[in-house]
Backbone as a ProteinNet text record, in pm:
[ID]
protein_1_A
[PRIMARY]
MKTSLYLMLMCTAILIGGSVTAQKYKTPADTIKLNKEYLTVSNDIADLSARLTQAQNDLPGIRERAGEAGANAQDAADHSSDRADKATDGSVKDAKRAKRSAKTAYKKAKTSRSADANVRSQEKKIAKLSAELARRQKRLAQLDEMRAAIYRMIPG
[TERTIARY]
76.9	0.4	78.4	183.9	273.3	343	399.5	485.8	391.3	270.4	190.5	147.6	151.3	105.9	252.2	365.6	470.2	496.9	461.5	464	379.4	249.6	163.9	200.3	256.6	297.3	431.9	508.1	628.2	592.6	488.6	469	348.4	303	226.8	331.3	430.4	540.6	591.9	638.3	703.4	610.9	493.7	431.7	376.2	374.1	367.8	486	593.3	735.3	775.3	707	763.4	664.8	521.8	473.7	526.3	537.4	598.7	722.3	817	953.3	933.4	806.4	804.4	794	835.4	824	675.9	674.8	539.3	487.9	585.7	549	615.8	530.1	576.7	562.9	425.6	397.8	427.6	415.5	432.1	322.5	207.5	81.9	114.6	211.2	232.2	335	371.4	471.1	444.4	304.9	248.7	267	213	237.8	373.2	469	623.3	665.1	642.4	693.2	632.5	526.1	458.3	540.1	534.1	634.8	790.1	829.4	983.7	982.5	894.1	912.3	916.5	799	776.9	893.9	972.1	1083.5	1199	1210.5	1305.2	1295.1	1171.9	1160	1171	1140.4	1190.5	1322.2	1407.2	1546.7	1603.2	1559.3	1605.3	1564.4	1455.3	1406	1509.4	1505.5	1600.4	1750.7	1796.4	1928.4	1935.3	1854.7	1853.5	1850.9	1748.6	1745	1854.9	1918.5	2052.3	2163.9	2166.3	2274.9	2264.1	2135.1	2122.1	2153.7	2115.6	2145.5	2291.2	2340.7	2507.6	2573.2	2504	2577.6	2556.6	2430.1	2399	2491.7	2533.9	2605.3	2725.5	2806.3	2932.3	2895.1	2769.9	2762.8	2682.1	2628.4	2549.6	2661.6	2750.2	2874.7	2942.3	2983	3045.6	2962.2	2827	2755.1	2751	2770.1	2759.1	2891.3	3021.8	3160.1	3161.5	3090.1	3106.1	3021.5	2913.3	2818.7	2905.2	2967.5	3035.5	3134	3201.5	3319.7	3263.4	3167	3086.9	3053.9	2999.9	2946.9	3066.9	3168.6	3308.8	3372.2	3346.2	3403.9	3324	3193.5	3094.9	3093.5	3122.5	3147.1	3289.1	3391.3	3510.1	3515.9	3428.2	3385.4	3285.9	3199.2	3119.8	3218.3	3299	3395.6	3460.9	3531.1	3613.5	3528.6	3399	3290.8	3254.3	3255	3230.6	3339.8	3465	3580.5	3609.1	3575.4	3561.9	3467.4	3322.3	3231.5	3254.6	3331.2	3354.6	3430.4	3507.2	3589.1	3545.8	3429.5	3376.1	3251.2	3182.6	3056.6	2930.1	2810.1	2693.9	2651.6	2719.7	2721.3	2812.7	2897.6	3002.7	2913.7	2867.2	2788.7	2662.2	2580	2505.2	2561.6	2661.5	2739.9	2770.9	2808.6	2828.5	2713.3	2609.1	2476.4	2412.1	2460.5	2398.1	2484.7	2597.4	2721.1	2687.5	2650.7	2618.3	2489.7	2396.4	2275.7	2299.2	2407.4	2426.7	2488.8	2611.3	2663.5	2568.2	2458.3	2376.8	2284.2	2243.5	2200.7	2259.5	2394.6	2495.4	2519.9	2522.3	2544.2	2418.4	2306.2	2189.8	2188.8	2236	2225.1	2330.2	2446.2	2551.6	2502	2400.3	2358.4	2237.3	2178.8	2089.4	2152.4	2250.8	2334.5	2368.8	2426.2	2474.8	2366	2249.4	2136	2111.4	2113.5	2101.1	2183.2	2325.3	2408.3	2357.9	2345.2	2294	2166.2	2056	1959.7	1970.1	2082.8	2114.2	2177.3	2290.1	2322.4	2222.5	2134.7	2045.7	1953.8	1911.3	1846	1923.7	2049.9	2142.8	2155.6	2147.9	2158.1	2033.7	1915	1783.7	1775.3	1778.2	1790.2	1852.1	1998.8	2072.5	2037.4	1977.3	1904	1792.9	1716.5	1593.2	1645.7	1732.2	1796.4	1843.6	1900.1	1961.7	1840	1745.1	1633.7	1546.5	1540.7	1481.4	1555.5	1699.1	1788.3	1773.1	1755	1741.8	1613.8	1521.5	1379.9	1386.8	1456.6	1471.2	1581.7	1655.3	1734	1660.6	1570.5	1458.5	1375.6	1328.7	1252.3	1306.4	1440.9	1511.6	1537.2	1571.6	1551.2	1428.6	1295.1	1181.2	1166.1	1199.4	1184.6	1251.8	1373.9	1467.4	1406.9	1364.7	1272.9	1148.1	1099.2	985.3	1009.9	1141.3	1167.3	1223.6	1285.3	1322	1203.1	1117.1	981.6	921	960	875.4	980.7	916.3	980.1	1040.2	1142.2	1164.2	1327.4
-118.1	6.9	125.5	123.6	245.5	262.2	150.5	154.3	210.1	182.5	223.9	369.9	418	556.5	643.4	581.2	682.6	669.3	559.1	560.2	621.7	642.6	757.5	896.7	922.2	1077.8	1085.1	994.6	1011.7	1071	964.5	995.4	1114.5	1155.1	1289.8	1404.4	1400.3	1493.1	1515.3	1413.9	1388.8	1454.8	1425.7	1498.6	1636.2	1677.1	1828.3	1871.4	1853.1	1911.1	1918.9	1796.1	1807.3	1893.6	1912.8	2017.1	2154.4	2198.2	2317	2354.9	2275.4	2304.4	2293.6	2251.8	2240.6	2394.8	2379.6	2517.8	2560.4	2692.6	2751.7	2749.5	2805.9	2795.8	2697.8	2615	2502.1	2504.3	2542.5	2527.8	2659.5	2669.3	2758.7	2870.6	2828.6	2891.7	2989.5	2951.8	3012.8	3146.8	3155.6	3239.6	3396.5	3416.4	3556.5	3595.3	3511.4	3505.4	3524.5	3445	3455.9	3584	3637	3746.2	3873.9	3869.5	3971	3949.8	3841.2	3825	3880.7	3855.8	3887	4031.9	4096.8	4240.5	4327.3	4239.4	4313.4	4300.9	4192.5	4157	4248.4	4241.8	4339.9	4492.1	4533.1	4673.5	4682.1	4579.3	4585.2	4600.9	4506.4	4504.9	4670.2	4706.6	4870.4	4942.4	4939.8	5039.4	5016	4868.9	4855.9	4893.7	4872.5	4910.8	5076.4	5146.6	5283.3	5315.7	5262	5300.2	5247.6	5160.7	5107.8	5196.6	5242.9	5322.7	5472.8	5495.7	5645.6	5611.8	5534.9	5502.6	5487.7	5424.7	5389.8	5530.7	5630.9	5749.4	5832.6	5840	5910.7	5867.2	5747.1	5710.3	5791.7	5820.1	5906.1	6040.4	6087.3	6221.1	6211.3	6099.5	6099.6	6049	5958.4	5938.8	6069.3	6153.6	6261.8	6354	6363.2	6453.6	6386.4	6272.2	6192.2	6222	6213.6	6248.3	6401.1	6470.3	6622.5	6661	6583.8	6588	6531.1	6424.9	6346.3	6446.9	6517.2	6615.9	6729.6	6774.2	6887.6	6854.6	6751.9	6694.8	6697.3	6644.5	6644	6756	6845.5	6995.8	7044	7032	7114.3	7032.3	6901.8	6833.6	6888.2	6937.1	6965.2	7102.8	7207.2	7321.1	7345.7	7239.6	7249.2	7187.2	7121.8	7085.6	7173.8	7264.3	7361.8	7473.1	7490.1	7591.4	7539.1	7418	7363.1	7378.2	7373.1	7381.5	7518.7	7626.2	7769.6	7808.4	7729.6	7763.5	7700.4	7620.6	7550.1	7655.8	7763.9	7866.9	7979.2	8003.6	8134	8164.8	8273.2	8329.1	8260.3	8330.9	8252.3	8277.3	8369.5	8399.5	8285.9	8262.5	8126.3	8013.9	7981.2	7855.3	7870.1	7957.2	7967	7975.9	8011.6	7987.8	7833.2	7768.5	7632	7561.1	7582.2	7528.3	7514.8	7634	7676.4	7577.5	7585	7506.3	7349.4	7298.5	7158.1	7124.1	7218.6	7182.4	7184.7	7289.1	7278.6	7159.9	7122.2	6969.8	6873	6850.4	6757.1	6744.5	6871.9	6878.6	6817.3	6851.9	6827.1	6670.4	6608.6	6472.4	6403.4	6436.2	6351.7	6380	6506.4	6516.9	6424.6	6390.5	6304.2	6152.7	6111	6006.6	5965.4	6080.1	6070.5	6055.8	6121.1	6087.7	5970.7	5899.4	5778.2	5640.7	5708	5618.4	5608.5	5714.2	5754.5	5685.3	5680.4	5599.2	5453.4	5395.2	5247.2	5239	5305.4	5314.5	5298.6	5364.6	5389.7	5249.6	5217.4	5076.7	4964.7	4963.8	4857.4	4893.8	4999.6	4999.3	4959.2	4956.3	4948	4783.6	4710.2	4585.3	4519.2	4578.8	4513.8	4536.4	4649.1	4679.2	4571.7	4548.6	4432.1	4295.2	4260.6	4135.4	4114	4235.5	4227.1	4199	4290.9	4291.3	4165.7	4081.6	3952.9	3845.9	3870.3	3782.5	3776	3930.2	3955.2	3892.4	3915.4	3874.4	3721.2	3630.8	3508.4	3449.1	3541	3504.4	3533.4	3627	3657.5	3544.2	3495.5	3373.5	3257.7	3231.3	3115.8	3156.9	3267	3287.5	3259.5	3298.4	3262.2	3102	3042.6	2896.1	2828.8	2905.6	2861.4	2889.8	3006.8	3054.5	2959.8	2940.9	2854.4	2703.8	2648.9	2516.1	2528.7	2645.4	2662.2	2638.7	2733.3	2753.6	2623.6	2535.5	2398.7	2314.6	2339.5	2265.9	2286.2	2436.2	2468	2404.6	2364	2281.6	2416	2402.4	2507.6	2526.3
-6.3	-2	25.3	87.5	87.6	-50.9	-83.1	-214.7	-319.4	-328.1	-453	-434.7	-293.8	-293.2	-337.9	-266.5	-310.3	-468.7	-526.1	-676.3	-753.9	-675.9	-743.3	-722.4	-588.7	-582.6	-668.7	-675.8	-762.4	-917.5	-954.9	-1106.5	-1132.5	-1018.7	-1031.2	-1011.9	-926	-962.7	-1052.2	-1132.3	-1236.5	-1369.9	-1351.5	-1471.7	-1445.3	-1327	-1305.6	-1352.3	-1288.5	-1324.2	-1483.2	-1524.3	-1693.1	-1779.9	-1710.5	-1794.8	-1729.4	-1639.5	-1598.6	-1663.9	-1683.8	-1772.8	-1921.4	-1954.9	-2085.2	-2172.9	-2297.8	-2375.9	-2390.3	-2361.8	-2380.3	-2524	-2615.9	-2748.9	-2832.1	-2885.7	-2960.3	-3104	-3160.5	-3295.9	-3399	-3520.1	-3593.2	-3554.3	-3508.1	-3492.2	-3372.9	-3283.2	-3172.4	-3183.2	-3316.6	-3349.2	-3329	-3349.1	-3314.3	-3178.4	-3107.2	-2939.9	-2893.1	-2935.6	-2909.5	-2965.2	-3087.7	-3109.5	-3032.8	-2989	-2879.8	-2764.4	-2688.1	-2590.4	-2598.5	-2727	-2768.2	-2756.1	-2803.3	-2826.6	-2681.4	-2598.1	-2479.5	-2381.6	-2395	-2308.9	-2383.5	-2486.8	-2534.4	-2522.7	-2498.6	-2475.7	-2336.5	-2227.1	-2091.3	-2073.6	-2149.6	-2138	-2151.9	-2287.2	-2322.3	-2214.3	-2160.7	-2042.5	-1918.4	-1875.9	-1747.2	-1775.3	-1900.8	-1940.7	-1918	-1946.9	-1952.7	-1806.4	-1720.1	-1569.7	-1517.8	-1540.1	-1458.2	-1511.1	-1637.6	-1669.1	-1587.1	-1602.8	-1511.5	-1384.3	-1290.9	-1164.1	-1151.2	-1213.8	-1209.2	-1243.6	-1333.4	-1341.5	-1223.3	-1159.9	-1062	-930	-918.4	-779.6	-738.5	-843.1	-823.1	-745	-794.2	-722.6	-600.5	-574.8	-453.9	-332.9	-389.2	-297.9	-266.3	-364	-337.8	-235.5	-269.5	-184.2	-32.6	-11.4	93.7	185.4	104.5	174.1	231.8	131.2	181.4	297.8	295.1	413	561.1	537	633.3	686.7	599.6	617	683.5	622.7	719.1	850	887.4	1020.3	1099.3	1068.4	1140.4	1146.8	1077.3	1111.6	1200.4	1184.1	1293.7	1419.4	1429.4	1572.8	1633.7	1553.7	1603.1	1662.7	1572.8	1611.3	1735.9	1753.9	1875.1	1989.6	1980.1	2103.3	2139.8	2033.6	2048.4	2142.3	2110.7	2182	2304.4	2321.9	2472.1	2552	2497.9	2581.2	2645.3	2555.3	2569.1	2680.2	2678.7	2762	2907.4	2912.7	3040.7	3121.9	3070.6	3151.2	3122.4	3020.7	2973.9	3051.9	2997.8	3024.8	2991	3023.4	2970.6	2815.2	2772.9	2641.2	2544.9	2618.6	2564	2588.6	2669.5	2676.9	2574.9	2562.9	2468.1	2313.4	2285.5	2152.4	2142.7	2233.6	2255.3	2211.3	2287.9	2265	2107.8	2078.3	1929.9	1828.9	1864.2	1774.8	1782.2	1915.1	1923	1840.9	1859.5	1763.2	1602.2	1569.7	1428.1	1379.3	1489.7	1455.3	1463.8	1542.1	1551.8	1408.4	1377.8	1246.3	1126	1122.4	1005.8	1030.9	1139.2	1158.7	1098.1	1128.1	1069.2	912.1	863.8	741.7	654.9	743.1	693.1	695.4	797.5	798.2	698.7	653.1	556.8	414.3	383.2	278.8	265	364.7	356.3	325.4	384.4	361.9	205.4	148.5	15.2	-75.9	-43.2	-115.4	-96.8	4.1	36.9	-48.8	-61.3	-147.8	-287.9	-316.4	-464.4	-503.4	-432.8	-434.2	-448.5	-369.4	-369.6	-501.4	-549.9	-653.3	-769.5	-776	-895.6	-882.5	-776.9	-759.7	-815	-780	-813.7	-952.3	-1013.1	-1156.5	-1229.4	-1181.5	-1258.2	-1222.2	-1119.3	-1115.3	-1208.1	-1221.3	-1308.4	-1438.6	-1481.5	-1638.3	-1662.3	-1555.1	-1595.3	-1611.4	-1540.6	-1543.5	-1672.9	-1704.2	-1847.3	-1968	-1956.5	-2045.9	-2059.4	-1944.2	-1953.7	-2014.7	-2010.4	-2080	-2185.5	-2248.1	-2399.7	-2450.2	-2393.8	-2454.9	-2462.6	-2357.1	-2381.8	-2483.8	-2501.7	-2619.3	-2767.8	-2761.7	-2864.7	-2922.7	-2808.6	-2837.2	-2863.4	-2823.6	-2846.6	-2991	-3045.5	-3197.2	-3273.8	-3233.9	-3318	-3337.7	-3217.2	-3237.3	-3326.6	-3328.3	-3420	-3565.7	-3570	-3730.4	-3776.6	-3686.2	-3727.1	-3777.3	-3721.4	-3761	-3889.4	-3954.4	-4057.4	-4176.8	-4277.2	-4386.1	-4489.7	-4526	-4621.4	-4632.8
[MASK]
++++++++++++++++++++++++++++++++++++++++++++++++++++++++++++++++++++++++++++++++++++++++++++++++++++++++++++++++++++++++++++++++++++++++++++++++++++++++++++

């Protein structure tokens, strides 16, 4: 009983797996549908390539702005530290200036952190676009194989 159950499950899995991996377009009548999908995939590839190129071209500028923001934050932190040192031996006016300087340093640190997040976001976008482009190129290659198989079927 168990053996026949396992045998039936195995046969079912093979049949389902075979139909899933089979070619979608098989006959010359399917050529129109194949060409339509081929055109769609080709257009997707062109669009993804353009978006990927744009994202890659934008990345150095984003990195540069992040570096500048980091340098500005560091300078503001150093300046704030100097102000705080003066405020310990100074007047109330020096303390107010130190407080103002600390707020400025904090804001610049937040800006720097945001700029770093933008860099990471752009890198993720590039990775996502690259993966999608590779997936679409793989599908285009599959469609080429299907097209070649159909053309081999046509006498001539």
